[in-house]
Coordinates of C-alpha atoms in Angstrom, one line a residue:
M2 CA 20.7 -21.7 33.2
E3 CA 20.6 -25.4 34.8
T4 CA 24.4 -25.1 36.1
K5 CA 25.4 -23.4 39.3
V6 CA 28.0 -21.4 38.1
V7 CA 29.0 -18.4 36.6
R8 CA 27.6 -17.3 32.7
H9 CA 30.8 -14.7 31.6
L10 CA 34.6 -14.6 32.3
D11 CA 35.4 -10.9 32.9
N12 CA 37.4 -10.5 29.0
E13 CA 39.7 -7.6 30.5
K14 CA 41.9 -9.8 32.8
N15 CA 44.0 -12.5 31.7
S16 CA 42.6 -15.8 30.7
N17 CA 44.4 -17.8 33.1
E18 CA 43.0 -15.5 36.5
K19 CA 39.8 -14.1 36.0
E20 CA 37.7 -12.9 38.6
L21 CA 33.5 -13.2 38.7
E22 CA 30.8 -13.8 40.9
Q23 CA 28.7 -16.7 40.6
E24 CA 25.1 -16.3 38.9
S25 CA 23.2 -19.1 40.8
G26 CA 24.1 -17.1 43.7
Q27 CA 27.0 -19.2 44.5
G28 CA 29.5 -16.0 45.2
Y29 CA 33.1 -14.5 43.9
I30 CA 35.6 -16.5 41.8
K31 CA 39.0 -16.6 41.0
I32 CA 39.5 -18.7 38.0
K33 CA 43.1 -19.7 38.5
K34 CA 44.7 -22.3 36.1
F35 CA 47.5 -24.4 37.3
Y36 CA 49.5 -27.4 36.7
F37 CA 48.0 -30.3 38.2
V38 CA 49.3 -33.5 40.3
M39 CA 47.0 -34.9 42.5
L40 CA 47.6 -34.8 45.7
L41 CA 45.7 -38.4 45.9
F42 CA 48.1 -39.6 43.5
V43 CA 51.0 -40.1 46.1
V44 CA 49.1 -43.1 47.1
V45 CA 49.8 -44.5 43.7
I46 CA 53.8 -43.5 44.4
A47 CA 53.8 -44.4 47.9
A48 CA 52.8 -48.4 46.7
A49 CA 55.9 -48.1 45.3
G50 CA 58.1 -47.8 48.2
I51 CA 58.5 -43.9 47.8
T52 CA 58.5 -41.8 50.4
T53 CA 57.9 -38.2 49.1
I54 CA 56.4 -36.3 46.5
A55 CA 57.3 -32.7 45.3
F56 CA 54.7 -30.9 43.2
S57 CA 53.7 -27.3 41.9
F58 CA 50.8 -25.4 41.1
G59 CA 51.8 -23.4 38.5
E60 CA 54.6 -21.0 39.0
E61 CA 54.1 -21.4 43.2
P62 CA 57.3 -23.1 45.1
A63 CA 57.1 -27.0 44.7
V64 CA 55.8 -28.4 47.5
T65 CA 56.6 -31.6 49.2
V66 CA 53.9 -34.1 50.9
N67 CA 55.2 -36.7 53.5
N68 CA 53.5 -40.0 52.7
Q69 CA 53.8 -41.1 56.1
R70 CA 51.2 -38.5 57.7
D71 CA 48.9 -40.3 60.1
E72 CA 45.7 -38.7 58.8
F73 CA 46.1 -40.0 55.0
N74 CA 46.8 -44.0 56.4
K75 CA 43.1 -44.6 55.9
L76 CA 43.1 -43.4 52.9
Y77 CA 45.7 -45.4 51.5
T78 CA 44.3 -48.8 53.0
A79 CA 41.0 -48.3 51.3
Y80 CA 42.8 -47.6 47.8
D81 CA 44.7 -50.5 48.3
T82 CA 42.2 -52.5 49.2
L83 CA 40.0 -51.9 46.6
M84 CA 42.6 -51.8 43.9
D85 CA 43.5 -55.1 45.3
D86 CA 40.1 -57.1 46.0
Y87 CA 37.0 -55.3 44.8
Y88 CA 35.2 -57.4 42.5
K89 CA 35.7 -55.3 39.2
D90 CA 38.6 -53.8 37.7
L91 CA 38.9 -50.3 39.0
T92 CA 41.1 -47.1 37.8
S93 CA 43.3 -44.8 39.3
E94 CA 41.2 -41.6 38.7
D95 CA 37.7 -43.2 39.2
L96 CA 39.1 -43.6 42.8
V97 CA 40.9 -40.6 43.0
N98 CA 38.0 -38.7 41.6
G99 CA 35.9 -40.5 44.0
A100 CA 38.0 -39.1 47.1
I101 CA 37.9 -36.1 45.8
D102 CA 34.1 -36.2 45.3
G103 CA 33.7 -36.9 48.9
M104 CA 35.7 -34.7 50.4
F105 CA 33.7 -32.0 49.1
T106 CA 30.2 -33.7 50.2
A107 CA 31.7 -34.1 53.4
L108 CA 31.5 -29.8 53.8
D109 CA 27.9 -30.2 53.3
D110 CA 28.4 -26.9 51.4
P111 CA 25.9 -26.8 48.1
Y112 CA 28.3 -24.0 46.9
S113 CA 31.6 -26.1 47.4
D114 CA 31.6 -28.9 44.6
Y115 CA 34.4 -30.9 42.9
M116 CA 33.2 -31.2 38.7
N117 CA 34.9 -34.0 36.5
E118 CA 36.2 -33.3 33.1
E119 CA 32.2 -33.9 31.3
E120 CA 30.9 -31.5 34.2
A121 CA 33.3 -28.7 33.4
A122 CA 32.8 -28.6 30.0
S123 CA 29.4 -27.8 31.0
F124 CA 30.7 -25.3 33.5
Q125 CA 33.1 -23.6 30.4
E126 CA 29.9 -23.9 28.0
S127 CA 27.6 -21.8 30.3
I128 CA 29.8 -18.8 30.6
S129 CA 29.9 -18.3 26.8
S130 CA 27.0 -15.9 25.0
S131 CA 24.6 -18.4 25.1
F132 CA 24.0 -22.0 25.5
E133 CA 21.0 -25.0 24.9
G134 CA 19.2 -26.2 27.6
I135 CA 15.8 -25.3 29.6
G136 CA 17.5 -21.6 31.1
A137 CA 17.2 -22.7 34.8
E138 CA 19.5 -21.7 37.0
I139 CA 19.7 -24.8 40.5
Q140 CA 21.7 -25.6 43.3
E141 CA 22.0 -28.2 46.0
Q142 CA 19.5 -28.2 49.2
D143 CA 19.3 -30.5 51.7
D144 CA 20.4 -33.5 49.0
S145 CA 17.7 -31.9 46.3
I146 CA 18.3 -29.6 43.4
V147 CA 16.0 -26.9 43.8
V148 CA 15.6 -24.1 41.3
V149 CA 16.9 -20.4 42.0
S150 CA 15.3 -18.8 39.2
P151 CA 14.5 -19.8 35.5
I152 CA 15.7 -16.9 32.8
K153 CA 14.0 -14.4 31.9
G154 CA 12.4 -15.4 28.3
S155 CA 13.9 -18.9 28.6
P156 CA 11.5 -22.4 28.0
A157 CA 11.8 -22.7 31.7
E158 CA 10.2 -19.4 32.0
K159 CA 7.3 -20.7 30.2
A160 CA 6.8 -23.3 31.0
G161 CA 6.0 -21.8 34.4
I162 CA 9.1 -23.1 36.5
K163 CA 9.6 -21.3 39.6
P164 CA 12.3 -20.4 42.2
N165 CA 12.1 -22.8 45.5
D166 CA 10.8 -25.5 42.8
K167 CA 12.1 -28.9 43.8
I168 CA 13.2 -31.1 40.5
L169 CA 12.5 -35.0 41.9
T170 CA 13.1 -36.7 38.5
V171 CA 14.4 -35.8 34.9
D172 CA 12.9 -38.4 32.6
G173 CA 12.2 -40.4 34.7
K174 CA 15.6 -40.6 36.8
S175 CA 15.6 -39.5 40.5
L176 CA 17.9 -36.6 41.5
Q177 CA 17.9 -37.4 44.8
G178 CA 21.4 -37.0 46.1
M179 CA 22.7 -35.3 42.9
S180 CA 25.2 -32.6 42.8
S181 CA 23.9 -30.1 40.8
S182 CA 26.9 -30.8 38.3
E183 CA 25.9 -33.9 38.1
A184 CA 21.9 -32.7 37.6
V185 CA 23.1 -30.4 34.8
L186 CA 23.8 -32.9 32.8
L187 CA 20.7 -34.8 32.8
I188 CA 18.4 -31.5 32.3
R189 CA 20.3 -29.7 29.8
G190 CA 20.6 -31.0 26.1
E191 CA 20.2 -29.5 22.5
K192 CA 18.0 -27.3 20.9
G193 CA 14.6 -29.0 20.1
T194 CA 14.9 -32.1 22.4
K195 CA 12.5 -32.2 24.8
V196 CA 12.8 -33.4 28.6
D197 CA 10.4 -34.2 31.3
L198 CA 10.6 -33.0 34.6
E199 CA 8.9 -34.0 37.8
I200 CA 8.6 -30.8 40.0
E201 CA 7.8 -30.5 44.2
R202 CA 5.6 -26.9 44.6
A203 CA 4.8 -25.8 47.9
G204 CA 1.2 -25.9 48.0
A205 CA 0.6 -28.4 45.4
S206 CA -0.8 -31.6 46.5
D207 CA 1.1 -33.5 43.9
P208 CA 4.5 -33.4 42.4
L209 CA 3.6 -31.4 38.4
K210 CA 5.0 -33.0 35.5
I211 CA 6.1 -30.7 33.1
T212 CA 7.6 -31.5 29.5
I213 CA 10.1 -28.7 28.2
T214 CA 11.7 -28.1 24.6
R215 CA 15.3 -27.3 24.7
D216 CA 16.2 -24.1 23.3
T217 CA 19.1 -21.8 22.5
I218 CA 19.5 -19.8 25.8
P219 CA 20.9 -16.3 25.0
I220 CA 22.4 -14.3 27.7
E221 CA 20.6 -10.8 27.1
T222 CA 20.9 -9.1 30.8
V223 CA 19.0 -6.0 30.3
Y224 CA 15.9 -5.1 29.8
G225 CA 13.8 -1.3 29.6
E226 CA 10.6 0.3 28.5
M227 CA 9.4 4.0 29.6
E228 CA 5.9 5.4 28.9
K229 CA 4.6 9.0 29.0
D230 CA 4.9 9.1 32.9
K231 CA 8.7 9.1 32.3
I232 CA 9.4 6.6 34.9
A233 CA 11.9 4.2 33.3
K234 CA 11.2 0.4 34.5
I235 CA 14.3 -1.5 33.7
Q236 CA 14.8 -5.4 34.7
I237 CA 18.3 -6.9 35.3
T238 CA 17.9 -10.7 34.3
S239 CA 21.4 -11.4 35.8
F240 CA 25.1 -9.6 35.6
S241 CA 27.0 -10.5 33.0
E242 CA 30.6 -9.0 31.5
H243 CA 28.6 -6.5 29.1
T244 CA 25.5 -5.6 31.8
A245 CA 26.9 -2.4 33.2
S246 CA 27.6 -0.9 30.2
E247 CA 23.8 -1.7 28.7
L248 CA 22.2 -0.5 31.6
V249 CA 24.1 2.6 30.8
E250 CA 23.8 2.9 27.5
I251 CA 19.8 2.4 28.4
L252 CA 19.9 4.7 30.9
N253 CA 22.0 7.6 28.9
K254 CA 18.9 6.9 26.0
Y255 CA 16.1 7.6 28.8
Q256 CA 17.9 10.3 30.6
E257 CA 17.9 11.9 27.0
E258 CA 14.1 11.2 26.9
G259 CA 13.4 13.2 30.1
M260 CA 13.4 10.7 32.9
E261 CA 12.5 11.3 36.2
G262 CA 12.6 8.1 38.3
I263 CA 13.6 4.5 37.5
V264 CA 12.5 1.5 38.7
L265 CA 15.1 -1.6 38.8
D266 CA 13.6 -4.8 38.4
L267 CA 16.3 -7.5 40.1
R268 CA 13.3 -10.0 40.5
H269 CA 14.4 -13.7 39.4
N270 CA 17.9 -12.0 38.8
P271 CA 20.2 -15.1 40.3
G272 CA 23.5 -13.2 40.6
G273 CA 26.6 -12.4 38.2
I274 CA 30.2 -11.1 37.5
L275 CA 30.9 -8.9 40.9
E276 CA 32.8 -6.1 39.1
E277 CA 29.5 -5.6 37.2
V278 CA 27.8 -5.4 40.5
K279 CA 30.3 -2.8 41.8
K280 CA 30.2 -1.2 38.4
I281 CA 26.3 -0.7 38.7
A282 CA 26.2 0.2 42.4
D283 CA 28.4 3.2 41.6
L284 CA 25.7 4.6 39.8
F285 CA 23.3 4.9 42.5
V286 CA 25.7 4.8 46.0
P287 CA 27.5 8.2 47.1
N288 CA 31.3 8.4 46.6
G289 CA 33.0 6.7 49.6
E290 CA 30.0 4.8 51.1
I291 CA 30.0 1.2 51.4
I292 CA 29.2 -1.4 49.0
Y293 CA 29.8 -4.5 50.5
Q294 CA 31.8 -6.1 52.9
I295 CA 34.4 -9.4 52.5
E296 CA 34.9 -11.3 56.1
H297 CA 37.6 -13.7 55.9
K298 CA 38.3 -16.7 57.1
N299 CA 41.1 -14.7 60.0
G300 CA 37.8 -12.7 61.1
T301 CA 39.3 -9.7 58.6
V302 CA 37.0 -7.5 57.0
D303 CA 37.3 -5.3 54.0
K304 CA 35.1 -3.0 52.7
V305 CA 34.3 -1.7 49.3
T306 CA 33.2 1.6 48.6
S307 CA 31.6 3.4 45.5
Q308 CA 34.3 5.2 43.4
N309 CA 32.0 7.4 41.6
S310 CA 31.3 11.2 42.5
N311 CA 29.0 11.6 39.8
N312 CA 25.9 9.6 41.1
M313 CA 22.8 9.6 38.9
D314 CA 20.5 12.0 40.9
I315 CA 17.2 10.2 40.2
P316 CA 14.8 8.9 42.4
L317 CA 14.9 4.8 42.6
V318 CA 13.2 2.3 43.5
V319 CA 14.4 -1.7 43.3
L320 CA 12.3 -5.0 43.2
I321 CA 13.2 -7.7 44.6
D322 CA 11.8 -11.4 44.9
G323 CA 12.9 -15.1 46.2
G324 CA 14.6 -15.4 43.0
S325 CA 17.2 -12.6 43.4
A326 CA 20.1 -14.2 44.8
S327 CA 24.1 -13.3 45.4
A328 CA 24.9 -10.4 43.2
S329 CA 21.0 -9.0 43.2
E330 CA 21.7 -9.2 46.7
I331 CA 24.8 -7.3 47.1
L332 CA 23.5 -4.6 44.9
A333 CA 19.8 -4.4 46.8
G334 CA 22.0 -4.3 49.7
A335 CA 24.3 -1.6 48.7
V336 CA 21.1 0.9 47.5
N337 CA 19.3 0.3 50.4
Q338 CA 21.7 0.7 53.1
S339 CA 23.9 3.5 52.0
A340 CA 21.6 5.3 49.7
D341 CA 18.5 4.8 51.0
V342 CA 16.6 3.2 48.4
P343 CA 13.6 1.7 48.8
L344 CA 13.1 -2.3 48.2
V345 CA 9.9 -3.7 46.9
G346 CA 8.8 -7.3 47.0
V347 CA 9.1 -10.3 48.8
K348 CA 12.6 -11.3 51.0
S349 CA 15.2 -12.4 48.7
F350 CA 17.3 -16.0 48.0
G351 CA 19.6 -15.5 50.9
K352 CA 23.4 -16.4 49.8
G353 CA 26.1 -14.6 51.4
T354 CA 29.1 -16.8 50.3
V355 CA 31.9 -16.1 48.2
Q356 CA 33.6 -19.0 46.0
R357 CA 37.3 -19.8 44.3
A358 CA 37.0 -22.2 41.2
E359 CA 40.5 -23.6 40.2
S360 CA 40.7 -25.7 37.1
F361 CA 43.1 -28.7 36.8
T362 CA 45.1 -29.5 33.5
D363 CA 42.9 -32.7 33.0
G364 CA 39.8 -30.6 32.3
S365 CA 38.2 -30.8 35.6
N366 CA 37.9 -28.3 38.7
I367 CA 37.2 -27.5 42.1
K368 CA 34.9 -24.9 43.5
Y369 CA 35.2 -24.2 47.4
T370 CA 34.1 -21.3 49.7
I371 CA 36.5 -18.9 51.0
D372 CA 34.8 -15.8 52.4
K373 CA 31.5 -14.6 53.7
W374 CA 30.1 -11.4 52.3
L375 CA 28.4 -8.7 54.3
T376 CA 25.7 -6.1 53.4
P377 CA 26.9 -2.1 54.4
N378 CA 25.8 -2.3 57.7
G379 CA 27.6 -5.5 58.2
S380 CA 24.6 -8.2 58.3
W381 CA 25.1 -11.2 57.0
I382 CA 22.0 -12.4 55.3
H383 CA 23.1 -15.9 54.5
E384 CA 20.0 -18.5 54.5
K385 CA 18.1 -15.3 55.6
G386 CA 17.6 -13.1 52.9
I387 CA 17.0 -9.6 52.7
E388 CA 13.6 -8.2 53.6
P389 CA 12.0 -5.5 51.5
T390 CA 11.2 -2.2 52.8
Y391 CA 7.6 -2.7 51.3
K392 CA 6.2 -6.7 51.2
V393 CA 4.5 -7.0 48.5
E394 CA 3.2 -10.5 47.3
L395 CA 2.1 -11.3 44.1
P396 CA -1.6 -12.6 43.0
S397 CA -1.8 -16.7 43.7
Y398 CA -2.3 -17.2 40.1
A399 CA 1.4 -16.1 39.3
S400 CA 2.9 -19.3 40.8
L401 CA 1.1 -21.6 38.3
T402 CA 2.4 -23.8 36.3
M403 CA 2.7 -24.5 32.8
I404 CA -0.4 -27.1 31.1
N405 CA 0.9 -29.4 28.4
P406 CA -0.8 -28.3 25.3
E407 CA -0.5 -32.0 24.2
S408 CA -3.0 -33.0 27.3
K409 CA -5.9 -33.5 26.5
L410 CA -8.2 -32.1 29.5
K411 CA -12.1 -33.0 29.0
K412 CA -15.4 -34.0 31.5
G413 CA -14.7 -36.6 33.5
S414 CA -10.8 -36.3 33.8
N415 CA -9.2 -35.6 37.0
S416 CA -5.5 -34.6 37.5
E417 CA -3.1 -31.8 38.7
E418 CA -3.3 -30.0 35.4
V419 CA -7.0 -30.2 35.5
K420 CA -6.7 -28.1 38.7
I421 CA -4.5 -25.7 37.2
A422 CA -6.7 -24.8 34.2
Q423 CA -9.4 -24.4 36.8
E424 CA -7.5 -21.7 38.7
M425 CA -6.5 -20.1 35.1
L426 CA -10.3 -19.6 34.2
K427 CA -11.0 -18.5 38.1
A428 CA -7.9 -15.8 38.0
L429 CA -9.5 -14.7 34.6
G430 CA -13.1 -14.4 36.2
Y431 CA -14.9 -17.2 34.7
E432 CA -16.6 -18.9 37.3
I433 CA -15.8 -22.4 38.5
D434 CA -17.4 -24.3 41.0
N435 CA -14.3 -25.8 42.9
T436 CA -10.6 -26.3 41.9
N437 CA -10.5 -29.8 42.9
G438 CA -8.8 -31.0 39.6
Y439 CA -12.2 -32.8 38.5
F440 CA -13.5 -31.8 35.3
D441 CA -16.9 -31.0 35.9
E442 CA -19.9 -29.5 34.2
S443 CA -18.6 -25.8 35.7
T444 CA -15.5 -26.7 34.4
E445 CA -17.2 -27.5 30.9
K446 CA -19.2 -24.9 30.6
A447 CA -16.2 -22.1 31.9
T448 CA -14.1 -23.8 28.7
K449 CA -16.6 -23.0 26.7
E450 CA -17.4 -19.5 27.5
F451 CA -13.5 -18.8 27.5
Q452 CA -14.1 -20.6 24.0
K453 CA -16.3 -18.2 22.7
K454 CA -15.0 -15.0 23.8
E455 CA -11.2 -15.9 22.2
K456 CA -13.0 -17.3 18.9
L457 CA -11.7 -20.9 19.3
K458 CA -13.9 -24.1 18.9
E459 CA -16.6 -23.8 21.5
D460 CA -16.0 -27.7 22.5
G461 CA -15.4 -27.1 26.3
V462 CA -12.2 -29.4 25.6
I463 CA -8.9 -27.7 26.7
T464 CA -6.1 -28.8 24.5
D465 CA -3.6 -27.3 21.8
K466 CA -4.6 -23.9 21.2
T467 CA -7.4 -23.5 24.0
T468 CA -4.1 -24.2 26.3
T469 CA -1.9 -22.0 24.6
Q470 CA -4.5 -18.8 24.9
L471 CA -5.4 -20.0 28.3
M472 CA -2.0 -19.4 29.3
N473 CA -1.3 -16.6 27.3
K474 CA -4.5 -14.5 28.4
L475 CA -3.3 -15.1 32.5
S476 CA 0.5 -14.1 31.4
E477 CA -1.3 -10.8 30.1
K478 CA -3.4 -10.4 32.7
L479 CA -0.5 -11.0 35.2
Q480 CA 1.5 -8.4 33.2
K481 CA -1.1 -5.5 33.7
S482 CA -1.8 -6.8 37.7
D483 CA 1.6 -6.6 38.9
T484 CA 1.3 -5.6 42.6
Q485 CA 4.8 -5.3 43.1
M486 CA 5.5 -3.4 40.5
N487 CA 2.4 -1.3 40.5
K488 CA 3.8 -0.8 44.6
A489 CA 7.1 0.0 43.2
I490 CA 5.7 2.7 40.9
E491 CA 3.6 4.3 43.8
V492 CA 6.5 4.5 46.0
L493 CA 8.3 5.7 43.4
K494 CA 6.2 8.4 42.6
K495 CA 6.4 9.7 46.1
E496 CA 10.3 9.7 46.2
M497 CA 9.7 12.1 42.9
E498 CA 7.7 14.3 45.1
K499 CA 9.9 15.3 47.9

């Protein structure tokens, strides 16, 4: 999804205090409602000559703020100057919100943010059982908006959005310098509406222009299949409030059917609720072994250990990639370092901080980093990621993006979409002289051969049904030649033989 936030709150906790892990790799959060008198509103009262003001957060004792603190003098002066002399009328609310937003910008931390009422409403919507949008997790990175991972089966995934794609514009509006919360408001929208994205992708010579039709994004988190080899391939797409129970249910089913090994696929999993991760880690990490550690500001470290003495005694291999973030990395690190489970794929995202979110009574909220989390051996993987035991890349064509079926690519056309189509045809085994984006005779010939094989109109034009079928066939090929999954199964079979 297009937010930096959590999908679900833990319904077992009181509605005013819930603990969760942000799914875009945003960290562990405690949501705590408190009655709110903004500190910066002191400037308004100060102008009236009042020297102190008391305010309280929920049931906490009142706090006295002295407006004579020197560090606030510049703030008061700026506030008064703008209110008195700016050429347009201003409101205290706008200036206070701007001041708070500025403080969070000064942190230079993509995981700390101030959300106004509208942005916070989007936050709350994102933790429901479903939402409407394109289904891509994003975060701020160097003043840009970068995709952490698309959600499985979402319009974003179907359109070919990939981890680490940089979103340059939304419907022609630049996202440069925007917060992820601001970007979310532009990207999300009602089911059936379209949004035009301009994407910068490593390796692409020009920005990619992608049109995506928004849809309802259900939050389904566990998918599985088991064939005659008795190896269960289970994918967890995120960690929501029911993920652990869903996983247990599917594992019980496969155990009854004679399951002998498990490939747990955490690729493209941007994270989720921390408690769910711990429940799942308990299934595989021996009792008393460390799952993760929390390092506080004062340097003290808390160790979270497995509490389950009935671990599953079934060989396991875990798949990770650049879209595996935060909670996914916690689970991967836990099973790897505390249970000797092999990891297969490529380096994970690298998110190792912990956040807290607090909501104001006006509907806005703040989210800020409070701790670091460490792997069982004490490593901090932030901005480094977790290296797999077996590094395996996907085929190069796996990174190709979607072609708009409404585009009409024919002989003489010259565009990035033509280049993508040429690479698709080549990956499917058709002979192409070059993939430079110019639709030449060899491209036309290859297109006609593809159309003939797929029983389509043989006109040599890539559009409509030809475009859709071309992308479908490539997707089928990728599923059959998933090099990472194949390696995971190979490794697992060796583990099963021990």
